Coordinates of C-alpha atoms in Angstrom, one line a residue:
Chain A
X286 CA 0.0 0.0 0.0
X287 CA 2.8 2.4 0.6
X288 CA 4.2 2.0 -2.6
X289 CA 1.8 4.1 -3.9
X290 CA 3.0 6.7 -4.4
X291 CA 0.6 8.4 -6.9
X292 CA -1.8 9.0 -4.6
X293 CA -1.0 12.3 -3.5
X294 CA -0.5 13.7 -6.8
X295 CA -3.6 12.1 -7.7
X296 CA -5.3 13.8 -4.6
X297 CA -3.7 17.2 -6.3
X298 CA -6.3 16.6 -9.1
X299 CA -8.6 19.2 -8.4
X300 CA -11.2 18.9 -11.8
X301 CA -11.4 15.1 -11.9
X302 CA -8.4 15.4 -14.5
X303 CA -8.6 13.1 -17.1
X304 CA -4.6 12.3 -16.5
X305 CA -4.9 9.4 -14.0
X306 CA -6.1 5.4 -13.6
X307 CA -9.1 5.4 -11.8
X308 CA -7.6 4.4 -8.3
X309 CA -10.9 4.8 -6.6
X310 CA -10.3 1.6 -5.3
X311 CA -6.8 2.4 -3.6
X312 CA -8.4 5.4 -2.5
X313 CA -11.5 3.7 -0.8
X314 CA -8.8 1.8 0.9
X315 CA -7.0 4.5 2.2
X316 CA -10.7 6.1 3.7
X317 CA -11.4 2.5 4.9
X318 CA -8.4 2.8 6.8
X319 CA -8.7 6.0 8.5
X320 CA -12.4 5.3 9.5
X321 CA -11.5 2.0 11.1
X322 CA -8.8 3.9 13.1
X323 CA -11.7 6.4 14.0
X324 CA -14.1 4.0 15.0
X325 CA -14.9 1.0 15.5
X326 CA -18.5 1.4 14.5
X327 CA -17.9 2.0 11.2
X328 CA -19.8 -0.2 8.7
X329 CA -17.8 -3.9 7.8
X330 CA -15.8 -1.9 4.4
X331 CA -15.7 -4.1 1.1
X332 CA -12.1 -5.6 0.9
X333 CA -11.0 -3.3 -1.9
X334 CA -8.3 -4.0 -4.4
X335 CA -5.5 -1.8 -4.4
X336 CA -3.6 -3.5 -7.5
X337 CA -7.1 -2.9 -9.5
X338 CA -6.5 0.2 -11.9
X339 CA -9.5 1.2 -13.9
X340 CA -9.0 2.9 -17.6
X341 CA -11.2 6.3 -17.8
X342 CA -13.9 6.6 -19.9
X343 CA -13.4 8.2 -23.7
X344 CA -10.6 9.3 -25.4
X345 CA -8.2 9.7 -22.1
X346 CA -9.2 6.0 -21.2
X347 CA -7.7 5.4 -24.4
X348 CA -4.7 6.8 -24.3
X349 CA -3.9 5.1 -21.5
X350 CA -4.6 1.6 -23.0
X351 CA -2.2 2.8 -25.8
X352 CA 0.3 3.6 -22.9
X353 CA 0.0 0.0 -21.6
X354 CA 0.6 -1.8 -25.2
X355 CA 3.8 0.7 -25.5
X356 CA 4.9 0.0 -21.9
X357 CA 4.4 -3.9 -22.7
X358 CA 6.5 -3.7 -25.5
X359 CA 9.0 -1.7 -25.2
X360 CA 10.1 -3.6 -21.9
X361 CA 10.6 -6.9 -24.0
X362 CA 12.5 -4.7 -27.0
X363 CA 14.4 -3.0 -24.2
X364 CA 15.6 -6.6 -22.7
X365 CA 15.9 -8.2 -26.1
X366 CA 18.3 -5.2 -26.9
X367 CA 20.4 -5.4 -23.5
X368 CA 20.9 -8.6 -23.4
X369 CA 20.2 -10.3 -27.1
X370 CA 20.1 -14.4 -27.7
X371 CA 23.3 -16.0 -29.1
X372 CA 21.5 -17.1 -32.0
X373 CA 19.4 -13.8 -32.9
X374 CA 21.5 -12.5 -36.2
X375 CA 23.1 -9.3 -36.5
X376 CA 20.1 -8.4 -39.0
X377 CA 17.3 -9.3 -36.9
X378 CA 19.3 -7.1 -33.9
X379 CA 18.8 -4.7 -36.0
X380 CA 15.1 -5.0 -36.4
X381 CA 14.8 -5.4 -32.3
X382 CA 16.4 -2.1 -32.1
X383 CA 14.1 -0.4 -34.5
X384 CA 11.4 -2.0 -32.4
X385 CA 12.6 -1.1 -29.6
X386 CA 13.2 2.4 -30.7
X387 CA 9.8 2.6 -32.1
X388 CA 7.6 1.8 -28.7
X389 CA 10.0 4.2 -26.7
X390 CA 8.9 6.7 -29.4
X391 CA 4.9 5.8 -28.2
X392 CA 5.6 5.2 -24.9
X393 CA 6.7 8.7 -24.1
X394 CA 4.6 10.2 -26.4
X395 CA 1.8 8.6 -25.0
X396 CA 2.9 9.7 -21.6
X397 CA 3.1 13.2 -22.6
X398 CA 0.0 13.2 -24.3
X399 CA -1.8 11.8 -20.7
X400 CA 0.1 14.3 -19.0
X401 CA 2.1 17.2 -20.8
X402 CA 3.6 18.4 -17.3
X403 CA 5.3 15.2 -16.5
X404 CA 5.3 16.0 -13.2
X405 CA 2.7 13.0 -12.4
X406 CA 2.9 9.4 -11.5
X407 CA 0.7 7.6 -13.8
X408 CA 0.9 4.2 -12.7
X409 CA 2.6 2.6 -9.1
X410 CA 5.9 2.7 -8.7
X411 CA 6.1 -1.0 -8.4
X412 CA 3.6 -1.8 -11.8
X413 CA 5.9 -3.5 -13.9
X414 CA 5.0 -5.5 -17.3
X415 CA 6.5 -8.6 -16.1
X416 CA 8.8 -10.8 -18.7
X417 CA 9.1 -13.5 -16.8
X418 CA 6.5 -16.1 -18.8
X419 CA 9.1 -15.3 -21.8
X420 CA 12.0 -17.1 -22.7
X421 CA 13.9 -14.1 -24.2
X422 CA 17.3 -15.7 -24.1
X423 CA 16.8 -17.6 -27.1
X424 CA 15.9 -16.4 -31.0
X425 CA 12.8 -18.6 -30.9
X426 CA 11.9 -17.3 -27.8
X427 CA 12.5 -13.7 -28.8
X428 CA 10.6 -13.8 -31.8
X429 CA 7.5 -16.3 -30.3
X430 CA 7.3 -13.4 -27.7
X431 CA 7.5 -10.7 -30.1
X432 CA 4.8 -12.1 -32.3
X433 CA 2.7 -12.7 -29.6
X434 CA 2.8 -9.1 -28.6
X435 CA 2.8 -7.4 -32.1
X436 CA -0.1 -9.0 -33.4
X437 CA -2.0 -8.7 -29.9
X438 CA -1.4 -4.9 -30.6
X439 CA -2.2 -5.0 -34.4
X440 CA -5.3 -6.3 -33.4
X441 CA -5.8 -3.9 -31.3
X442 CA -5.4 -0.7 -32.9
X443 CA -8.3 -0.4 -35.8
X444 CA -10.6 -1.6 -32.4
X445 CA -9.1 1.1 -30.6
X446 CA -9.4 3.6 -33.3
X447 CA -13.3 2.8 -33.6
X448 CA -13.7 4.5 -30.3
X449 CA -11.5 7.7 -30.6
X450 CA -13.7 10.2 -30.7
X451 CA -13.1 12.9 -33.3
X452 CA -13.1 15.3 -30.8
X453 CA -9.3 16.2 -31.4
X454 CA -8.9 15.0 -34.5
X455 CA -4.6 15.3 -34.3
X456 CA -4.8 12.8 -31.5
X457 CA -6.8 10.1 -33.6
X458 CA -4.6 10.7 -36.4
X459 CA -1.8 10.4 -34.5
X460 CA -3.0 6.9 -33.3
X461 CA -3.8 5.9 -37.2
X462 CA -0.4 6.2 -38.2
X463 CA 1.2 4.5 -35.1
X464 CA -1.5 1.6 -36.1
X465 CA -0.5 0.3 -39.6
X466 CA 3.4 0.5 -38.0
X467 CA 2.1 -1.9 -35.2
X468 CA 1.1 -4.3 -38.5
X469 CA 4.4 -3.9 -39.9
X470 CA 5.8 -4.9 -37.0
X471 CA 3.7 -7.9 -36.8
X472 CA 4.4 -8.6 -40.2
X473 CA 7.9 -9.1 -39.9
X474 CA 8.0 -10.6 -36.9
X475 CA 6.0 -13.5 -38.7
X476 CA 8.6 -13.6 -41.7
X477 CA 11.5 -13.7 -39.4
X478 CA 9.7 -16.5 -37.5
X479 CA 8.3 -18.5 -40.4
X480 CA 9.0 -17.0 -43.6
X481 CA 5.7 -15.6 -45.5
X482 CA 3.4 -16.3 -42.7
X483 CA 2.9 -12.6 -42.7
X484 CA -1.4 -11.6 -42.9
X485 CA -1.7 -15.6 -42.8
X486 CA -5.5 -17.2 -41.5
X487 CA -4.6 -16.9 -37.7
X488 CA -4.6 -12.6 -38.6
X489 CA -6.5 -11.6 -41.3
X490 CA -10.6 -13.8 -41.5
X491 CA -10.7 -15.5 -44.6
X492 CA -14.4 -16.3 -44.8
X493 CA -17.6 -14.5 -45.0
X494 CA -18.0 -10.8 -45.6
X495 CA -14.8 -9.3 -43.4
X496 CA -12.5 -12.0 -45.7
X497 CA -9.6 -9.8 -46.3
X498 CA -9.8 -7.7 -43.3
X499 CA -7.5 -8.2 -40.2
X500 CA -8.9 -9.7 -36.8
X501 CA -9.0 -7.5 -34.3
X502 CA -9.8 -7.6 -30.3
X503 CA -11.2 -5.3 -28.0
X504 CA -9.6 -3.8 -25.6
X505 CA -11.5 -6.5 -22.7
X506 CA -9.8 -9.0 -25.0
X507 CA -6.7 -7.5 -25.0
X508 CA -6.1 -6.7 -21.7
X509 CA -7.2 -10.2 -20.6
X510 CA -4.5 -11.5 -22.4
X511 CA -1.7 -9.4 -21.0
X512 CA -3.8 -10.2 -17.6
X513 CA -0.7 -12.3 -16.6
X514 CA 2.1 -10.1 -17.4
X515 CA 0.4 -7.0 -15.2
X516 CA 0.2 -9.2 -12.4
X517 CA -1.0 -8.6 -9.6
X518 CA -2.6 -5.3 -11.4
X519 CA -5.8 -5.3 -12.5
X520 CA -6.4 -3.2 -15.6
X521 CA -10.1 -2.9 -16.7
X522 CA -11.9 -1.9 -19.3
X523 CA -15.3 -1.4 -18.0
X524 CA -15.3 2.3 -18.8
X525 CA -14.6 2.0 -22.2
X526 CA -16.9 1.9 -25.5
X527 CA -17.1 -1.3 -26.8
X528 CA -16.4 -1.8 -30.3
X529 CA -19.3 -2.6 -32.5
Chain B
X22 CA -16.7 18.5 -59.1
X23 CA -17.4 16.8 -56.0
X24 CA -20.9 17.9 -55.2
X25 CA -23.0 17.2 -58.1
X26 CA -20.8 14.1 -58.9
X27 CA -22.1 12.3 -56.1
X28 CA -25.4 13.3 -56.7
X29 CA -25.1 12.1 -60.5
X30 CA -23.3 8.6 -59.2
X31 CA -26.3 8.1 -56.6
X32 CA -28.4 5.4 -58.9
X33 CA -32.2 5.6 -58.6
X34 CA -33.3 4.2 -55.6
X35 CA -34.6 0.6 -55.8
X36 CA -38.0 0.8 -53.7
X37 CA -36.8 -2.4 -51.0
X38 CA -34.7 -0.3 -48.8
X39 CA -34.5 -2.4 -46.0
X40 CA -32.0 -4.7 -47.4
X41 CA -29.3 -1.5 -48.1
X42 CA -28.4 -0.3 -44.6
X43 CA -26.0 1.5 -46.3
X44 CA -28.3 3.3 -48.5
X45 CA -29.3 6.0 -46.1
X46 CA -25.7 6.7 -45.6
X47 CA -24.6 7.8 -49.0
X48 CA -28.2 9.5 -49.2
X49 CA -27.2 11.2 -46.3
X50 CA -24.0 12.4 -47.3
X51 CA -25.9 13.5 -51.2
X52 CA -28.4 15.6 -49.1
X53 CA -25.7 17.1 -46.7
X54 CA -24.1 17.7 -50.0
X55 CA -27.1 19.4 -51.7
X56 CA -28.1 21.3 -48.5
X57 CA -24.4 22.6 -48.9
X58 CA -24.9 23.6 -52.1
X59 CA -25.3 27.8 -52.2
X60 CA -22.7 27.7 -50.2
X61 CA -20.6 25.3 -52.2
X62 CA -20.9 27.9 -54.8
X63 CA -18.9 30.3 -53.3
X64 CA -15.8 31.4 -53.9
X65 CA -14.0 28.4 -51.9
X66 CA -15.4 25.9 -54.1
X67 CA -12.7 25.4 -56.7
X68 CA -10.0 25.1 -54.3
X69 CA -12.1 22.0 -52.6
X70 CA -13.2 20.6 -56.1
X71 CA -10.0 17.9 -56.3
X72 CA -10.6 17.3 -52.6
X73 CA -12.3 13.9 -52.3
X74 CA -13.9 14.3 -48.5
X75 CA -16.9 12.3 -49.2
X76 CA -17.6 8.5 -48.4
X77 CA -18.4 7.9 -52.1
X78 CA -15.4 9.5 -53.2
X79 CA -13.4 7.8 -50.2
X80 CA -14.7 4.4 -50.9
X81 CA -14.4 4.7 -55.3
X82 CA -11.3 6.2 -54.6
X83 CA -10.2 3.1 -52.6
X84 CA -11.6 1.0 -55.0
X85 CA -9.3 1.8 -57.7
X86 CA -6.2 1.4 -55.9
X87 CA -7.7 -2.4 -54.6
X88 CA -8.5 -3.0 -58.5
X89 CA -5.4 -1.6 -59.7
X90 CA -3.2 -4.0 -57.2
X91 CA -5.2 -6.8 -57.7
X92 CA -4.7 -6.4 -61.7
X93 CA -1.1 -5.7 -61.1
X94 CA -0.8 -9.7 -59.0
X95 CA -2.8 -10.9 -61.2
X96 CA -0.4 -10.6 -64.7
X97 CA 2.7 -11.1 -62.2
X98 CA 0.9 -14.3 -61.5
X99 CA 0.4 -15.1 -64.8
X100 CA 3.6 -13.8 -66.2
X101 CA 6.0 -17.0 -66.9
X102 CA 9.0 -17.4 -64.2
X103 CA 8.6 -13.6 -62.9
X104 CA 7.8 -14.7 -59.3
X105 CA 9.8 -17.5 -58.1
X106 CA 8.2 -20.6 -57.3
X107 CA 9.1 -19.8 -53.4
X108 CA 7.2 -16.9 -53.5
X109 CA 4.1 -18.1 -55.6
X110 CA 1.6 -18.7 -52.5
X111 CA 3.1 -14.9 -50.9
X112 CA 1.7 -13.4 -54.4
X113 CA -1.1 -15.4 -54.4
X114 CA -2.6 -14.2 -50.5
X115 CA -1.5 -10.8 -51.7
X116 CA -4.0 -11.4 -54.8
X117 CA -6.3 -12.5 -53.1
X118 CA -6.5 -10.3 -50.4
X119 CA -7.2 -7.2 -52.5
X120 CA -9.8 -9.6 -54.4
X121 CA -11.7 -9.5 -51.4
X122 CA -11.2 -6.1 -50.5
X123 CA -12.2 -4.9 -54.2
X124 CA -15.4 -7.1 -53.6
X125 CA -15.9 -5.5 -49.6
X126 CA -16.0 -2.4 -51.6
X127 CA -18.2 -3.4 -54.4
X128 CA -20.4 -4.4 -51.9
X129 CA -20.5 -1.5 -50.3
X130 CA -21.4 0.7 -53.4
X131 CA -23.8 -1.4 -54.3
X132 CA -25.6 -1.6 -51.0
X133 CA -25.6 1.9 -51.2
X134 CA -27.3 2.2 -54.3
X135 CA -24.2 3.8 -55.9
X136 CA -22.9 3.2 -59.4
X137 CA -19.9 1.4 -59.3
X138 CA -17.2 2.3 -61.8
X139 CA -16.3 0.6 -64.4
X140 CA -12.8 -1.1 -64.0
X141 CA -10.0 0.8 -66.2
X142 CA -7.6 -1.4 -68.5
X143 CA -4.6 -1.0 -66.3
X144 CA -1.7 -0.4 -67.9
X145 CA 1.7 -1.3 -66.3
X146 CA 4.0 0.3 -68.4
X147 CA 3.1 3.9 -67.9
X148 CA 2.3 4.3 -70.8
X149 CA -1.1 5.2 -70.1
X150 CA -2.0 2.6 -73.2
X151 CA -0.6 4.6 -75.5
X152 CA 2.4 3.0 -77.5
X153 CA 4.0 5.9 -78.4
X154 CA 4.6 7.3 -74.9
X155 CA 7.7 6.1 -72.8
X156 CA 7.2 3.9 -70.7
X157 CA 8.0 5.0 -67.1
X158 CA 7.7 1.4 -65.3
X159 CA 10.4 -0.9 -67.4
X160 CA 10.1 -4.6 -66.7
X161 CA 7.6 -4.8 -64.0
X162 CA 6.1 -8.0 -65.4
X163 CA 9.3 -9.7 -66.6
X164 CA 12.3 -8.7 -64.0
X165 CA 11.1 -9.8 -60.3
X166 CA 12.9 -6.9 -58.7
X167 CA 11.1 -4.4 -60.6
X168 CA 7.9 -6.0 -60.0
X169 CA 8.7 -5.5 -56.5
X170 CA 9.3 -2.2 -56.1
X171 CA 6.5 -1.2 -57.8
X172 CA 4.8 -3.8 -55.8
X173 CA 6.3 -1.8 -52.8
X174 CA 5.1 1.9 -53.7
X175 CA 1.7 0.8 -54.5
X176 CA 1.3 -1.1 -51.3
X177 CA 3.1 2.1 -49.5
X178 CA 0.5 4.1 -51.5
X179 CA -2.0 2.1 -50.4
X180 CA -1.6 2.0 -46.5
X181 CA -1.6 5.9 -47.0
X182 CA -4.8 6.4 -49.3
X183 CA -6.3 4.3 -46.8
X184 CA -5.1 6.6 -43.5
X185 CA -6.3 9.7 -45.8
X186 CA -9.7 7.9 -46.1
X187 CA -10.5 6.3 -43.2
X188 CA -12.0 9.4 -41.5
X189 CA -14.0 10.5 -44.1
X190 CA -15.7 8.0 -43.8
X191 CA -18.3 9.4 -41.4
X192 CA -21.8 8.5 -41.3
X193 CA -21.4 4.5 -41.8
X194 CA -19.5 2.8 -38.6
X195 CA -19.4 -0.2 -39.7
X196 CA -17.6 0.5 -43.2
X197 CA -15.2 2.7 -41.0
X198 CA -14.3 -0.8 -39.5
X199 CA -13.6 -2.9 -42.6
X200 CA -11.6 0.2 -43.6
X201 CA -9.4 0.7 -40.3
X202 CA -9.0 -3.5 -40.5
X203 CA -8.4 -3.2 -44.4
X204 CA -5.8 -0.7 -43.8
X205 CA -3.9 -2.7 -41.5
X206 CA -4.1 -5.4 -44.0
X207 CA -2.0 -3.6 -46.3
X208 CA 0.7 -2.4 -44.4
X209 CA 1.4 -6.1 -43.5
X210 CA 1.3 -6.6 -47.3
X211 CA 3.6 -3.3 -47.9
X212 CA 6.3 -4.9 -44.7
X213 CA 6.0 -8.3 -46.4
X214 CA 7.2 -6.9 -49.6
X215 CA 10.2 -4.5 -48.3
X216 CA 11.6 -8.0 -46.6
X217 CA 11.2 -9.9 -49.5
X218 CA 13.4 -6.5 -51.0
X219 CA 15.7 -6.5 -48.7
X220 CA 16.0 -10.6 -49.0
X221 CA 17.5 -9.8 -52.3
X222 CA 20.1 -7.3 -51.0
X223 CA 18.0 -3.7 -51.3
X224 CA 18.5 -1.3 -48.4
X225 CA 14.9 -1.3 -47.5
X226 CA 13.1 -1.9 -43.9
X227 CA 10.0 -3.0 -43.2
X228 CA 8.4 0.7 -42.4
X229 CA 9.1 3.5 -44.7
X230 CA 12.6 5.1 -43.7
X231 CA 15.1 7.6 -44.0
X232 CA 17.3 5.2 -44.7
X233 CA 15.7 3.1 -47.9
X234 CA 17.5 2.8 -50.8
X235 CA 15.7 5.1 -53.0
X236 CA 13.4 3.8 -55.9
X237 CA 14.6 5.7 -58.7
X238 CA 11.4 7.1 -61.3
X239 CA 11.6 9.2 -64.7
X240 CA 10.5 12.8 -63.6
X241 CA 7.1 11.8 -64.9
X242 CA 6.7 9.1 -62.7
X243 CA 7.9 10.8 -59.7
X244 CA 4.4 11.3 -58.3
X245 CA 4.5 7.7 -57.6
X246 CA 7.5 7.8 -55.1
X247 CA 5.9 11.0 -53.7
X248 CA 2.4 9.3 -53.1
X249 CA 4.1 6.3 -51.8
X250 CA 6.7 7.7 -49.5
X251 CA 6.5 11.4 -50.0
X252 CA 7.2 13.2 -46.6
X253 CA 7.6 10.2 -44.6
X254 CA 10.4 11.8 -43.2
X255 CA 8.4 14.4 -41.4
X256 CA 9.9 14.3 -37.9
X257 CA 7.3 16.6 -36.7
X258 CA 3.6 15.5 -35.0
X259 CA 1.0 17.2 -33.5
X260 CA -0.7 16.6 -30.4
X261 CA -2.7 19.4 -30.9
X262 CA -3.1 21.9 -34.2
X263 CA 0.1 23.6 -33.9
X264 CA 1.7 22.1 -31.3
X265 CA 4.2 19.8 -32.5
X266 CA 5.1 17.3 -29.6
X267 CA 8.3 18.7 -28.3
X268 CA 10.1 15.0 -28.7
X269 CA 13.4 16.2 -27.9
X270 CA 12.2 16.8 -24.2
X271 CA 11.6 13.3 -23.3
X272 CA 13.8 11.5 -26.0
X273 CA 17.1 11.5 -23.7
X274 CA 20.3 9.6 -23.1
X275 CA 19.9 10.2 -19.8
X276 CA 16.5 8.2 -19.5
X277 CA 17.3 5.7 -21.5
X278 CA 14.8 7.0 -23.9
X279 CA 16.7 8.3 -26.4
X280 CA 16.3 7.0 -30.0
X281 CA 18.4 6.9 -33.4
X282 CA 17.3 10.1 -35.3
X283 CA 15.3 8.0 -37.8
X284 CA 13.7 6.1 -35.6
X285 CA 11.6 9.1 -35.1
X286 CA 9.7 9.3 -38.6
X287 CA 9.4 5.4 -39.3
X288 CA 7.4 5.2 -35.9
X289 CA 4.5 7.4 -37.8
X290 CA 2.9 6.2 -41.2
X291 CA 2.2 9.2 -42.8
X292 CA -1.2 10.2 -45.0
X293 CA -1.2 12.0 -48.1
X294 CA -3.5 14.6 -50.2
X295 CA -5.9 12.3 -52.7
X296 CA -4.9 14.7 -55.3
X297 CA -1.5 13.0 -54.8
X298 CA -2.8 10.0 -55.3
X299 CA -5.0 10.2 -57.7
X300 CA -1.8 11.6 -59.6
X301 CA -0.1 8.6 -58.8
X302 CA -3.2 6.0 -59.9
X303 CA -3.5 8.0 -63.1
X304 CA -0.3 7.0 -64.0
X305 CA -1.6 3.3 -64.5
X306 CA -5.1 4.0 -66.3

C-alpha cells in the first residue's frame, strides 16, 4: 500500500483530470483505513483492491490503454536489446532495435500526451510489465514473444481507433499512423519467424463478408490476455466503449 | 466536381430499402451535400473541387487502388517465371486479399445504391495505353525486382490512401471498420514486400525510412514515389493543431529514452493529399 505513491498527486487533481487510472479503489482503501482507526463502528468496508487500476472513460481512457501496449512492448524490446540471444543475427538485432526504438517513441509520447507536465505518476511505482513467462534468451523465444505481442497490438489498434472520438482530430490521427506501424511490425516478426506467414489465416478472416480484413480484439480481449504479465494489477476496461 | 458528382453517381433508388443499410448513408451524405450547395458555390469551391472528402469518393477512390493492385498480382501471377516458385503462394494471399477487399467495396457501393465504376484497363508500363509514350515502369512483369518495387510503392501508396480515407468515412461505422481493419491489412502486405526486397540485397526496412535505398522514377513518374513515401520523413507530430510534440524533451540519453534520429519518422505512417494520389493512380489508367 505504501508503494503508492501516486496517490497524492492524484489527490492534487482538483477537476477530476482526465490524467490518471481510476484508483478509486486504492483510495476507498485508504478512507477505509482512516475510518477504522476512528471507529470501531464503522460499517464492515468491502475488501478493496488496491492492485485494480480502472481505464477512464473516452478518449483519455484510451490513451492510456495505448500507454500500456507501449509499456508492454518496449520492456521486452528493451531486454531483447540489453541482453540479445546467441542465435538472434546481427540483421534481426537490428530490427529489435528499431522496435525497440519505435515503442519508446509511443511510450513517451503517449505519456506526454496523458500528462504534458510530466510531473505526475501515472501508474505505481512497483507496476511493472512482467517478462518472466518469456523465454527471451533464445531467437525462438525472442521472436515467439514478439509475435505474440505485435499481433495482440495490431489487433488492437483499428478496435481502438473505432472508439476515438473525433473530438481532437490530431490525436486520432496520430493513433492511425502508429497503427499500420504496429502491422508492420507484426508482419515481420511473422517472416523472421516462419518466412511468409505474414497476414496468414490466424490474422486476417478469410471467410464471410470481413475476408480480407485483419482480426482485431477489443480492448477487454486485449487486456485479458496481458492479464498475466500486469500481475498482480488489474487493468479494466469497464469504462470503455465497446467496439461494435 | 465533388458535389453534383455524387449526386449524379447516386443510382435511382430501388423501392426495397431495407435490405441496403448502407443506403441512407450515401443519401445522407448526397443531401448534406445538396443542402451545402449555395454555399458550395462560393468562392471556396474550386480550391475544394480535387478534394475527395466524401464517403463515395473515399470508398471509389479506394476501389481503384484495390482494382489496380489486384490487376497488377494478377499478370505477375500469370507472367512466366517472374515470381519465383518460393514466393508463388506470398503473391497469391497478396492477390487474393485485395480480391476481397475490391469485392468489400463493391459491396459497399452497391448496398448503397451507388454506381460502381467501371474497371479501367490498367496499364503497367506507364504508358497510359498509348504505344508511343515512354514507358516509365520498365520490366515490372518480366524482372522480379522491378515487379517488386513497384509492388512496394503501390502497397506504401495504399496504406496511406487508406489513413487519408478512413476518417472520411463518417456517417457509416461499420464500413469505417472494414476500412481501419483493411488498412492494417496492407501495411502487413507493404512490410512483407520490403523483406522480401531487402532478402534480395535492397536497403529497404519493413516501415518506410530515411534510410531506404531510393526507388529511382523518370520525372514523370515521380508522383509515384511521392504518393508512396513522399514526406515520410516528417519528424514533426502534432498533439494538438500547432503544437508539435516537443520529442526532444523526453527522448534522452539520460532516461534511456533516447532513440536513433530515424527512428523518429518510421514510428509514424504518414497520409497524403488524394490529389497525390490520384496523380499517382493515373499513372496506371
Amino acid at each position: 500500500m505504501s508503494d503508492h505513491s501516486y496517490l497524492p498527486a492524484w489527490r492534487e487533481q482538483s477537476l477530476g483530470r482526465r490524467l490518471f487510472l481510476r484508483v478509486s479503489a486504492a483510495s476507498a482503501a485508504s478512507v477505509a483505513l482512516v475510518a477504522a482507526g476512528c471507529s470501531s463502528s464503522t460499517p464492515e468496508p468491502v475488501a478493496p483492491d488496491p492492485f485494480q487500476l480502472t481505464l477512464p472513460s473516452g478518449d483519455p481512457g484510451l490513451l492510456y490503454y495505448a500507454y500500456l501496449l507501449a509499456i508492454a512492448q518496449a520492456t521486452t524490446y528493451q531486454k531483447v536489446v540489453d541482453a540479445p540471444p546467441t542465435d538472434l543475427t546481427p540483421a534481426e538485432r537490428a530490427i529489435f532495435a528499431d522496435l525497440r526504438d519505435h515503442e519508446i517513441v509511443y511510450r513517451e509520447m503517449l505519456k506526454y500526451a496523458i500528462d504534458p507536465t510530466g510531473a505526475n505518476a501515472l501508474l505505481p511505482t512497483d507496476f511493472a510489465f512482467k517478462l518472466t513467462s518469456f523465454t527471451l534468451t533464445t531467437r525462438a523465444g525472442v521472436l515467439a514473444a514478439a509475435q505474440q505481442l505485435e499481433d495482440l497490438v495490431a489487433a488492437a489498434y483499428p478496435a481502438l481507433l473505432q472508439l476515438v472520438t473525433s473530438s481532437n482530430p490530431q490525436q486520432r490521427t496520430l493513433l492511425l499512423k502508429m497503427s499500420t506501424v504496429h502491422a508492420r511490425h507484426a508482419a515481420t516478426v511473422h517472416d523472421l519467424l516462419v518466412p511468409g506467414s505474414f497476414a496468414n489465416n490466424d490474422i486476417v478472416e478469410s471467410t464471410g463478408t470481413l475476408a480480407g480484413q485483419l482480426r482485431t480484439k477489443t480492448p477487454t480481449e486485449v487486456l485479458a490476455a496481458l492479464a498475466p504479465f500486469f500481475a498482480p494489477f488489474v487493468i479494466s476496461a469497464a469504462n470503455l466503449a465497446t467496439p461494435i | 466536381m465533388k458535389l453534383i458528382s455524387l449526386l449524379d453517381h447516386l443510382a435511382a433508388a430501388p423501392a426495397d430499402q431495407s435490405a441496403a443499410p448502407r443506403r441512407a448513408v450515401l443519401r445522407q451524405v448526397g443531401s448534406a451535400a445538396l443542402a451545402a450547395l449555395p454555399l458550395g458555390l462560393g468562392a471556396s469551391l474550386p480550391a475544394a473541387a480535387d478534394t475527395k472528402d466524401t464517403s463515395y469518393d473515399a470508398v471509389t477512390q479506394l476501389l481503384l487502388l484495390e482494382r489496380l493492385q489486384r490487376a497488377l498480382y494478377t499478370r505477375a501471377l500469370a507472367a512466366p517465371g517472374l515470381i519465383p516458385l518460393t514466393q508463388l503462394a506470398d503473391f497469391q494471399r497478396l492477390r487474393l486479399h485485395q480480391d476481397q477487399h475490391v469485392a468489400f467495396l463493391t459491396e459497399a457501393l452497391q448496398a448503397a445504391g451507388a454506381i460502381v465504376p467501371t474497371e479501367p484497363a490498367f496499364d503497367f508500363s506507364g504508358r497510359r495505353g498509348v504505344v508511343t509514350n515512354p514507358v516509365l515502369f520498365p520490366n515490372v512483369l518480366s524482372n522480379f525486382d522491378d515487379f517488386l518495387a513497384l509492388a512496394q510503392q503501390l502497397e506504401d501508396l495504399g496504406v496511406r490512401l487508406y489513413k487519408t480515407q478512413a476518417f472520411n468515412i463518417t456517417n457509416d461505422s461499420q464500413l469505417l471498420k472494414a476500412v481501419l481493419r483493411i488498412h492494417a491489412v496492407e501495411a502487413q502486405h507493404s512490410a512483407h514486400v520490403r523483406s522480401l526486397r531487402r532478402g534480395r540485397g535492397v536497403a529497404v526496412k519493413n516501415w518506410p525510412s530515411d534510410t531506404d535505398a531510393a526507388i529511382v522514377r523518370p520525372a514523370a513518374a515521380q508522383v509515384l514515389t511521392t504518393a508512396a513515401t513522399g514526406g515520410e520523413e516528417n519528424p514533426i507530430q502534432n498533439l494538438k493543431a500547432g503544437m508539435p510534440i516537443p520529442f526532444a524533451n523526453f527522448l534522452l540519453i539520460r532516461d534511456n529514452t533516447a532513440v536513433r534520429d530515424s527512428a523518429l519518422s518510421e514510428a509514424f505512417d504518414e497520409p497524403l493529399t488524394t490529389t497525390v494520389a490520384q496523380a499517382a493512380l493515373n499513372l496506371f489508367v
